Short mmCIF file of C-alpha atoms in Angstrom, two decimals:
data_model
loop_
_atom_site.label_atom_id
_atom_site.label_comp_id
_atom_site.label_asym_id
_atom_site.label_seq_id
_atom_site.Cartn_x
_atom_site.Cartn_y
_atom_site.Cartn_z
CA MET A 19 0.00 0.00 0.00
CA MET A 20 1.44 3.36 -1.04
CA GLU A 21 2.04 5.93 1.66
CA SER A 22 -0.21 8.97 1.30
CA PHE A 23 1.34 12.36 0.69
CA ARG A 24 1.08 14.74 3.63
CA THR A 25 1.20 18.52 3.42
CA ILE A 26 2.87 20.43 6.23
CA ARG A 27 2.16 23.81 7.76
CA LEU A 28 5.33 25.48 8.99
CA ALA A 29 5.98 28.60 11.00
CA ILE A 30 9.48 29.16 9.64
CA TYR A 31 10.54 28.84 6.00
CA PRO A 32 14.34 29.13 5.80
CA SER A 33 16.23 29.41 2.53
CA LYS A 34 18.17 26.43 1.29
CA LEU A 35 21.91 27.04 0.95
CA ASN A 36 23.55 26.32 -2.41
CA ASP A 37 25.79 23.55 -1.10
CA GLU A 38 23.32 22.14 1.43
CA SER A 39 22.09 18.56 1.08
CA SER A 40 18.36 17.97 0.56
CA ILE A 41 18.01 15.73 3.60
CA GLY A 42 20.20 18.09 5.66
CA PHE A 43 17.96 21.01 4.72
CA ALA A 44 14.87 19.03 5.77
CA LEU A 45 16.53 18.40 9.14
CA ARG A 46 17.22 22.11 9.54
CA VAL A 47 13.63 23.03 8.63
CA ALA A 48 12.34 20.51 11.19
CA LEU A 49 14.69 21.80 13.90
CA LEU A 50 13.74 25.45 13.33
CA ASN A 51 10.06 24.54 13.48
CA GLY A 52 10.41 22.75 16.81
CA PHE A 53 10.04 19.13 15.69
CA GLN A 54 11.78 16.57 17.88
CA TYR A 55 12.12 13.93 15.16
CA LEU A 56 12.14 14.27 11.38
CA SER A 57 9.49 11.53 11.16
CA ARG A 58 7.04 13.92 12.87
CA MET A 59 7.34 16.27 9.90
CA LEU A 60 7.85 13.89 6.96
CA SER A 61 6.66 10.43 6.01
CA VAL A 62 9.10 7.54 5.50
CA THR A 63 8.62 7.80 1.73
CA GLN A 64 9.43 11.51 1.74
CA ILE A 65 12.52 10.99 3.89
CA ASN A 66 13.76 8.21 1.60
CA LYS A 67 13.33 10.45 -1.43
CA LEU A 68 15.34 13.24 0.18
CA VAL A 69 18.08 10.82 1.26
CA ARG A 70 18.33 9.75 -2.40
CA GLY A 71 18.65 13.36 -3.53
CA ILE A 72 15.12 13.62 -4.92
CA GLY A 73 13.16 16.80 -4.22
CA ILE A 74 9.70 16.80 -2.60
CA PRO A 75 6.92 19.40 -2.04
CA LEU A 76 6.23 20.19 1.62
CA ASN A 77 3.09 22.19 0.82
CA GLU A 78 1.64 24.19 -2.06
CA GLU A 79 4.09 27.03 -1.52
CA PHE A 80 7.26 25.33 -0.33
CA GLU A 81 9.35 22.45 -1.63
CA ILE A 82 12.80 20.98 -1.18
CA LYS A 83 14.72 20.60 -4.40
CA GLY A 84 16.82 17.54 -5.13
CA MET A 85 20.62 17.65 -5.12
CA ARG A 86 21.71 14.37 -6.71
CA HIS A 87 22.63 15.85 -10.08
CA ASN A 88 24.68 18.63 -8.46
CA ILE A 89 27.45 16.19 -7.55
CA HIS A 90 29.44 14.76 -10.44
CA THR A 91 32.35 12.33 -10.45
CA ASP A 92 34.38 10.60 -13.14
CA VAL A 93 35.35 7.78 -10.79
CA ARG A 94 34.27 4.34 -12.00
CA THR A 95 33.36 1.41 -9.79
CA PRO A 96 31.29 -1.75 -10.26
CA LEU A 97 29.82 -1.36 -6.76
CA PHE A 98 26.94 0.97 -7.55
CA GLN A 99 25.25 2.62 -10.50
CA GLN A 100 25.07 6.18 -9.23
CA SER A 101 27.67 8.06 -7.21
CA TRP A 102 25.34 8.98 -4.40
CA GLN A 103 25.66 7.74 -0.82
CA VAL A 104 22.52 6.84 1.11
CA ASN A 105 24.09 5.77 4.39
CA ILE A 106 24.98 8.72 6.56
CA LYS A 107 28.29 10.43 7.09
CA VAL A 108 28.64 14.07 8.14
CA CYS A 109 31.27 16.67 8.98
CA LEU A 110 30.88 17.41 12.68
CA THR A 111 32.98 20.58 12.36
CA CYS A 112 30.68 21.95 9.64
CA ILE A 113 27.66 21.26 11.84
CA ASN A 114 29.25 22.92 14.88
CA GLU A 115 30.49 25.97 12.94
CA PHE A 116 27.81 26.52 10.28
CA GLY A 117 24.80 24.55 11.54
CA TYR A 118 24.05 22.69 8.32
CA ILE A 119 25.04 19.56 6.34
CA LYS A 120 26.70 19.91 2.96
CA ALA A 121 25.63 17.91 -0.07
CA GLU A 122 29.19 16.68 -0.52
CA VAL A 123 28.78 14.27 2.41
CA GLN A 124 26.74 12.08 0.05
CA GLN A 125 29.61 11.80 -2.40
CA PRO A 126 30.77 8.22 -1.71
CA PHE A 127 34.34 8.84 -2.89
CA LEU A 128 34.88 11.83 -0.61
CA ALA A 129 36.18 10.72 2.80
CA ILE A 130 37.11 14.13 4.25
CA CYS A 131 35.43 17.54 4.41
CA SER A 132 36.62 19.79 1.58
CA ASP A 133 36.73 22.78 3.97
CA HIS A 134 38.10 21.36 7.21
CA LYS A 135 40.16 18.42 5.82
CA CYS A 136 38.90 16.19 8.62
CA ALA A 137 37.18 12.84 8.28
CA PHE A 138 33.41 12.66 8.23
CA ILE A 139 31.80 10.60 10.98
CA ASP A 140 29.33 7.80 10.35
CA LYS A 141 28.74 6.35 13.82
CA CYS A 142 28.76 7.26 17.49
CA THR A 143 32.00 6.55 19.34
CA GLN A 144 30.04 5.89 22.55
CA CYS A 145 27.44 3.31 21.47
CA ASN A 146 29.22 2.35 18.22
CA GLN A 147 25.88 2.51 16.34
CA GLN A 148 25.46 3.88 12.81
CA LEU A 149 24.08 7.41 12.76
CA LYS A 150 20.65 8.10 11.25
CA TRP A 151 19.32 11.04 9.31
CA ASP A 152 17.59 12.76 12.22
CA ILE A 153 17.44 16.11 13.99
CA ASN A 154 19.97 15.27 16.72
CA LEU A 155 22.68 15.42 14.04
CA LEU A 156 22.33 19.20 13.87
CA LYS A 157 22.74 19.31 17.64
CA GLY A 158 25.96 17.27 17.39
CA LEU A 159 24.34 14.39 19.27
CA CYS A 160 24.01 10.65 18.62
CA THR A 161 20.78 9.72 16.83
CA THR A 162 20.42 6.32 18.55
CA ASP A 163 17.48 6.10 20.94
CA GLY A 164 18.73 5.82 24.49
CA CYS A 165 22.20 7.17 23.71
CA GLY A 166 22.17 10.82 22.67
CA ALA A 167 25.88 11.19 23.48
CA LYS A 168 27.85 14.13 22.18
CA LEU A 169 29.43 13.15 18.86
CA SER A 170 33.19 13.31 18.38
CA ASN A 171 35.45 13.21 15.35
CA LEU A 172 37.32 10.14 14.14
CA PRO A 173 40.53 9.88 16.24
CA THR A 174 43.50 11.60 14.60
CA ASN A 175 45.62 8.43 14.72
CA GLU A 176 42.99 6.51 12.72
CA GLN A 177 42.84 9.30 10.14
CA CYS A 178 46.63 9.22 9.85
CA GLN A 179 46.70 5.43 9.47
CA LEU A 180 44.36 5.73 6.51
CA HIS A 181 46.24 8.72 5.03
CA LEU A 182 42.78 10.23 4.56
CA THR A 183 44.03 13.68 3.65
CA HIS A 184 46.07 12.16 0.82
CA LEU A 185 43.56 9.67 -0.60
CA THR A 186 42.07 10.72 -3.93
CA ALA A 187 38.48 9.97 -4.90
CA MET A 188 39.74 7.16 -7.15
CA GLN A 189 41.70 5.62 -4.29
CA VAL A 190 38.69 5.77 -1.98
CA ALA A 191 36.66 3.91 -4.64
CA ASP A 192 39.44 1.30 -4.85
CA CYS A 193 39.43 0.80 -1.08
CA LEU A 194 35.66 0.31 -0.96
CA LEU A 195 35.90 -2.27 -3.76
CA ALA A 196 38.78 -4.11 -2.10
CA SER A 197 36.85 -4.24 1.18
CA THR A 198 33.82 -5.75 -0.57
CA LEU A 199 35.90 -8.53 -2.14
CA LEU A 200 37.83 -9.11 1.09
CA SER A 201 34.58 -9.76 2.97
CA THR A 202 33.27 -12.17 0.31
CA PRO A 203 35.99 -14.73 -0.55
CA GLY A 204 35.43 -16.33 -3.93
CA LYS A 205 33.18 -13.56 -5.24
CA THR A 206 33.73 -13.42 -9.00
CA ILE A 207 30.92 -11.08 -9.99
CA ILE A 208 29.51 -7.89 -8.49
CA GLU A 209 25.86 -6.93 -8.76
CA PRO A 210 25.83 -3.15 -8.31
CA THR A 211 23.32 -1.42 -6.07
CA LYS A 212 21.61 1.68 -7.44
CA PHE A 213 23.17 3.91 -4.76
CA CYS A 214 26.07 3.56 -2.37
CA THR A 215 24.66 1.83 0.70
CA THR A 216 27.97 1.32 2.48
CA VAL A 217 27.59 0.56 6.19
CA ASP A 218 30.59 1.15 8.50
CA TYR A 219 32.11 3.40 5.84
CA TYR A 220 35.44 4.01 7.56
CA GLU A 221 35.78 0.39 8.68
CA GLN A 222 35.40 -0.71 5.07
CA LEU A 223 37.76 2.02 3.92
CA LYS A 224 40.34 0.84 6.46
CA ASP A 225 40.01 -2.85 5.51
CA GLY A 226 40.28 -2.08 1.80
CA TYR A 227 43.27 0.19 2.33
CA LYS A 228 45.11 -2.52 4.26
CA LEU A 229 44.42 -5.10 1.56
CA LEU A 230 45.77 -2.82 -1.18
CA THR A 231 48.83 -1.59 0.71
CA ASN A 232 49.91 -4.47 2.94
CA ILE A 233 51.54 -7.15 0.81
CA LYS A 234 51.36 -9.76 3.58
CA ILE A 235 47.60 -9.28 4.07
CA PHE A 236 47.04 -9.32 0.31
CA THR A 237 49.07 -12.52 -0.15
CA GLU A 238 47.24 -14.25 2.70
CA TRP A 239 43.91 -13.24 1.16
CA LEU A 240 44.92 -14.80 -2.15
CA LYS A 241 46.20 -18.00 -0.57
CA PHE A 242 43.08 -18.36 1.58
CA TYR A 243 40.90 -18.26 -1.53
CA PHE A 244 43.19 -20.30 -3.80
CA GLU A 245 43.63 -23.18 -1.38
CA LYS A 246 39.89 -23.80 -1.22
CA GLN A 247 39.52 -24.23 -4.99
CA SER A 248 39.46 -27.43 -7.02
CA VAL A 249 42.68 -28.66 -8.63
CA CYS A 250 40.67 -28.94 -11.86
CA LEU A 251 40.63 -25.18 -12.42
CA PRO A 252 43.20 -23.61 -14.76
CA LEU A 253 45.03 -20.70 -13.15
CA SER A 254 43.17 -18.19 -15.32
CA PHE A 255 39.90 -19.47 -13.78
CA LEU A 256 41.44 -19.58 -10.32
CA TYR A 257 42.40 -15.91 -10.58
CA SER A 258 38.84 -14.78 -11.45
CA GLN A 259 38.26 -12.90 -8.18
CA LEU A 260 41.71 -11.35 -8.34
CA TRP A 261 41.15 -10.04 -11.86
CA LEU A 262 37.74 -8.70 -10.81
CA LEU A 263 39.64 -6.51 -8.34
CA ILE A 264 42.61 -5.61 -10.52
CA GLU A 265 40.60 -4.73 -13.63
CA ASN A 266 38.38 -2.34 -11.67
CA LEU A 267 41.11 -0.48 -9.76
CA ASN A 268 41.54 3.17 -10.68
CA SER A 269 45.01 3.70 -9.19
CA ALA A 270 48.37 1.98 -8.73
CA TRP A 271 48.92 0.24 -5.38
CA PRO A 272 51.80 -1.60 -3.63
CA ILE A 273 50.10 -4.94 -4.38
CA ASP A 274 50.85 -4.47 -8.09
CA HIS A 275 54.24 -6.04 -7.41
CA VAL A 276 52.56 -9.20 -6.07
CA VAL A 277 50.19 -9.37 -9.04
CA ASP A 278 53.13 -9.18 -11.43
CA ASN A 279 54.76 -12.13 -9.64
CA LEU A 280 51.87 -14.48 -8.89
CA SER A 281 53.98 -17.51 -9.71
CA ALA A 282 56.01 -16.80 -6.56
CA ILE A 283 52.97 -17.55 -4.36
CA LYS A 284 52.97 -21.18 -3.28
CA ILE A 285 49.47 -22.59 -3.65
CA THR A 286 48.39 -25.88 -2.10
CA ARG A 287 45.04 -26.88 -3.51
CA THR A 288 43.04 -29.87 -2.35
CA HIS A 289 40.97 -32.27 -4.46
CA GLN A 290 37.78 -30.50 -3.52
CA ALA A 291 34.67 -30.84 -5.64
CA LEU A 292 34.34 -28.35 -8.45
CA LEU A 293 32.08 -25.50 -7.35
CA PRO A 294 30.01 -23.25 -9.64
CA LEU A 295 32.13 -20.43 -11.06
CA THR A 296 29.85 -17.60 -12.13
CA VAL A 297 31.43 -14.72 -14.03
CA SER A 298 30.28 -11.83 -16.19
CA MET A 299 29.89 -12.27 -19.92
CA PRO A 300 33.04 -10.24 -20.75
CA SER A 301 35.05 -12.34 -18.26
CA ALA A 302 33.69 -15.55 -19.82
CA THR A 303 34.91 -14.49 -23.26
CA VAL A 304 38.42 -14.07 -21.82
CA LEU A 305 38.44 -17.35 -19.89
CA LEU A 306 37.07 -19.35 -22.84
CA GLU A 307 39.15 -17.36 -25.36
CA SER A 308 36.00 -16.90 -27.42
CA THR A 309 33.66 -14.17 -28.64
CA ALA A 310 30.27 -13.21 -27.28
CA GLU A 311 28.62 -14.86 -30.30
CA VAL A 312 30.41 -18.15 -29.65
CA LEU A 313 29.34 -18.10 -25.98
CA SER A 314 25.76 -18.60 -27.18
CA GLU A 315 26.83 -21.91 -28.70
CA PHE A 316 28.50 -22.98 -25.45
CA ILE A 317 25.20 -22.29 -23.71
CA LEU A 318 23.23 -24.16 -26.38
CA PHE A 319 25.31 -27.30 -25.87
CA GLY A 320 25.13 -27.05 -22.06
CA LEU A 321 28.87 -26.42 -21.75
CA ILE A 322 28.22 -23.28 -19.71
CA LYS A 323 25.07 -22.15 -17.90
CA LYS A 324 23.40 -18.74 -18.11
CA GLN A 325 21.42 -17.34 -15.23
CA GLY A 326 17.90 -16.29 -16.19
CA THR A 327 16.04 -16.57 -19.48
CA ALA A 328 16.91 -13.17 -20.96
CA ARG A 329 19.09 -13.03 -24.05
CA LEU A 330 22.85 -12.96 -23.69
CA THR A 331 24.15 -9.45 -22.97
CA ILE A 332 27.16 -7.81 -21.39
CA HIS A 333 25.30 -8.01 -18.07
CA SER A 334 24.64 -11.77 -18.26
CA LYS A 335 26.02 -14.05 -15.55
CA LEU A 336 27.54 -17.33 -16.74
CA ASP A 337 28.60 -20.43 -14.83
CA VAL A 338 31.64 -21.84 -16.65
CA SER A 339 32.19 -24.82 -14.33
CA PRO A 340 30.21 -27.39 -16.44
CA LEU A 341 32.86 -27.12 -19.17
CA ILE A 342 35.67 -27.85 -16.72
CA GLU A 343 33.68 -30.70 -15.17
CA LEU A 344 33.28 -32.33 -18.59
CA LEU A 345 36.92 -31.90 -19.57
CA SER A 346 38.35 -33.06 -16.23
CA SER A 347 37.07 -36.59 -16.84
CA HIS A 348 39.47 -37.00 -19.80
CA ALA A 349 43.04 -38.07 -19.04
CA VAL A 350 46.05 -36.88 -21.04
CA GLU A 351 47.76 -39.54 -23.15
CA ASN A 352 51.42 -39.63 -24.18
CA ASP A 353 50.99 -38.57 -27.82
CA MET A 354 48.82 -35.55 -27.02
CA TRP A 355 49.82 -31.88 -27.10
CA PRO A 356 48.22 -28.78 -25.56
CA ILE A 357 45.98 -26.93 -27.98
CA SER A 358 47.90 -23.75 -27.18
CA GLU A 359 51.01 -25.30 -28.78
CA MET A 360 49.05 -26.01 -31.98
CA LYS A 361 47.75 -22.47 -32.39
CA GLU A 362 48.92 -22.19 -36.01
CA THR A 363 46.95 -25.30 -36.94
CA CYS A 364 43.85 -23.83 -35.31
CA LEU A 365 44.28 -20.50 -37.08
CA GLU A 366 44.94 -22.13 -40.43
CA HIS A 367 41.75 -24.17 -40.19
CA THR A 368 39.72 -21.49 -38.32
CA ILE A 369 39.20 -23.94 -35.46
CA GLU A 370 37.62 -22.43 -32.36
CA LEU A 371 37.23 -24.00 -28.96
CA ILE A 372 33.53 -24.57 -29.58
CA ASP A 373 34.43 -26.64 -32.68
CA ILE A 374 36.69 -28.84 -30.54
CA MET A 375 34.06 -29.26 -27.84
CA GLN A 376 31.34 -30.14 -30.36
CA ALA A 377 33.66 -32.74 -31.87
CA LEU A 378 34.23 -34.18 -28.39
CA LEU A 379 30.50 -34.44 -27.77
CA LYS A 380 30.07 -36.20 -31.14
CA GLY A 381 32.95 -38.59 -30.45
CA GLU A 382 34.97 -37.21 -33.38
CA ILE A 383 38.07 -36.28 -31.36
CA THR A 384 39.88 -37.55 -28.27
CA LEU A 385 40.86 -34.98 -25.68
CA GLY A 386 42.90 -34.97 -22.49
CA TYR A 387 42.80 -32.44 -19.69
CA LYS A 388 45.36 -31.30 -17.12
CA ALA A 389 44.85 -27.96 -15.39
CA SER A 390 47.53 -25.46 -16.37
CA LYS A 391 47.77 -21.68 -16.94
CA THR A 392 44.85 -21.16 -19.32
CA LEU A 393 42.08 -23.31 -20.75
CA THR A 394 43.85 -23.94 -24.06
CA ASP A 395 47.03 -24.79 -22.14
CA SER A 396 44.99 -27.36 -20.22
CA ILE A 397 43.24 -29.12 -23.15
CA TYR A 398 45.31 -31.75 -24.98
CA CYS A 399 44.70 -33.62 -28.23
CA ARG A 400 46.54 -35.42 -31.05
CA LYS A 401 47.74 -33.18 -33.86
CA ASN A 402 46.51 -35.46 -36.63
CA GLU A 403 43.01 -35.50 -35.09
CA LEU A 404 43.06 -31.72 -34.84
CA ILE A 405 44.02 -31.40 -38.53
CA THR A 406 41.26 -33.82 -39.53
CA LEU A 407 38.79 -31.76 -37.52
CA GLY A 408 40.16 -28.61 -39.15
CA GLU A 409 39.43 -29.90 -42.65
CA LYS A 410 35.82 -30.58 -41.62
CA VAL A 411 35.55 -27.11 -40.10
CA LEU A 412 36.88 -25.48 -43.27
CA ALA A 413 34.46 -27.46 -45.42
CA SER A 414 31.52 -26.50 -43.18
CA LYS A 415 32.41 -22.80 -43.45
CA LYS A 416 32.75 -22.65 -47.25
CA GLY A 417 29.69 -20.47 -47.59
CA CYS A 418 30.67 -18.18 -44.70
CA GLU A 419 32.27 -14.75 -44.64
CA ILE A 420 35.57 -14.37 -42.78
CA THR A 421 37.89 -11.47 -41.99
CA LEU A 422 40.97 -10.82 -44.10
CA VAL A 423 43.06 -11.61 -41.01
CA GLN A 424 41.45 -15.05 -40.84
CA ALA A 425 41.95 -15.45 -44.58
CA SER A 426 45.64 -14.70 -44.12
CA HIS A 427 45.90 -17.56 -41.60
CA VAL A 428 43.97 -19.92 -43.88
CA THR A 429 45.91 -19.15 -47.06
CA GLY A 430 49.34 -18.33 -45.68
CA TYR A 431 49.41 -15.09 -47.70
CA SER A 432 50.06 -11.69 -46.11
CA LEU A 433 47.34 -9.03 -45.95
CA ASP A 434 49.08 -7.04 -48.68
CA GLU A 435 49.10 -10.09 -50.94
CA LEU A 436 45.43 -10.70 -50.26
CA ILE A 437 44.60 -7.13 -51.29
CA ILE A 438 46.35 -7.81 -54.61
CA PHE A 439 44.31 -11.01 -55.08
CA ARG A 440 41.17 -9.00 -54.33
CA LYS A 441 42.03 -6.50 -57.07
CA LYS A 442 42.53 -9.39 -59.47
CA GLY A 443 39.09 -10.77 -58.59
CA PHE A 444 40.28 -13.90 -56.75
CA LEU A 445 39.05 -12.75 -53.34
CA LYS A 446 35.62 -11.19 -53.69
CA GLN A 447 34.38 -8.64 -51.16
CA PRO A 448 30.99 -9.11 -49.47
CA VAL A 449 28.68 -6.12 -49.87
CA ALA A 450 29.54 -3.29 -47.41
CA TYR A 451 32.28 -5.30 -45.62
CA SER A 452 35.69 -4.15 -46.87
CA ASP A 453 37.68 -6.16 -44.32
CA TYR A 454 35.83 -9.44 -45.04
CA CYS A 455 35.96 -12.02 -47.82
CA PHE A 456 34.36 -15.38 -48.64
CA MET A 457 35.76 -18.53 -47.08
CA SER A 458 35.35 -20.39 -50.39
CA ASP A 459 37.71 -17.92 -52.13
CA ALA A 460 40.25 -18.27 -49.31
CA ILE A 461 40.17 -22.07 -49.57
CA ASN A 462 40.68 -21.86 -53.35
CA LEU A 463 43.72 -19.62 -52.84
CA LYS A 464 45.06 -22.05 -50.25
CA ASN A 465 44.65 -25.02 -52.59
CA LYS A 466 46.32 -23.18 -55.48
CA LYS A 467 49.25 -22.27 -53.25
CA MET A 468 49.61 -25.90 -52.15
CA VAL A 469 49.59 -27.07 -55.79
CA SER A 470 52.14 -24.48 -56.89
#
């Protein structure tokens, strides 16, 4: 049931300051008009709108305008969609000196007041409870019922430990991300919230900062996660959570040295059962060394699983563990070689991983599997079987269009030579695709080269 809108009669109508937050202004209006709690003046729905930076009418003559679009940031993070903080943090010095709350406190990547260079506060040091958006804030008092203690700033030593005055907005975003992954071992995908709803803001900031700057803590975090994973996973799959962190960092950190030397970390994995490994669609394309289009075929054959029934998009979540589970049942034999060492054969015959997996399902090729660095390093087969498969793949793609780069691999000619063949009419161009040609023409050029 929707909450009904209530109009309010006020005795005092103050002016909203340019840099004042919407919810902070509502608190000031309530205080000046003698309300003890904000909930006596506004409904829960109205308060929630103001906290989210959305304006509301108080009566026919007076309204509070929203502030969300007045704060802009170029910082990127997968944690939330909009750079607007819902959970409270305030500058106690601003409140004591000026008597109002600035809009900047709801900038999630700002950890210190721009005027006073001191940390915001987000909880009471007496009862250790999170502060709430309520009138006691403007009195410098705790908002927890039964406490009401006088609020105090974050201790100077804690601010110094975090180097708060030196952290940039990008570094704050990195620390919040690192804290999220630290608290959820094995997390390989992040579902962003609409707004920043960070609880214990400075605790999370501190934990993330330690993870990114303390090599020992970072290494222990990696080992803790690695050692719980199945021996069946290639290292590229094992590192999924690590890459989720590294690829979303905005700044350089001391841990970069560890990331560059991962082989130095001794990992002892047990023979634990293979667990689901859900990653984003872009991550799946990297792990499977495939394109987004090819991922659809993996899904069709049950080699990977997609969450939900919606079509495959960049936001899709894919479980890649079924592929590893299938492969891990195949032992490596003496005359087999890793697919990664037969890359030229694959390129020459336009063989993709999906072609190899389909052949396995049909019983047309024998594979072996031994977890190594990447998936193609881990899959083994006989070269003659791969070549036989390649001839079938080429024949099946005769009517297809391929890129000139692919044609160069198929024919053995350079791109410059292919352009010459195109001018001579031996390599026809599909309509409107200048960098494509027909597979049939490429195969003919290949056969002519072999004969000559």
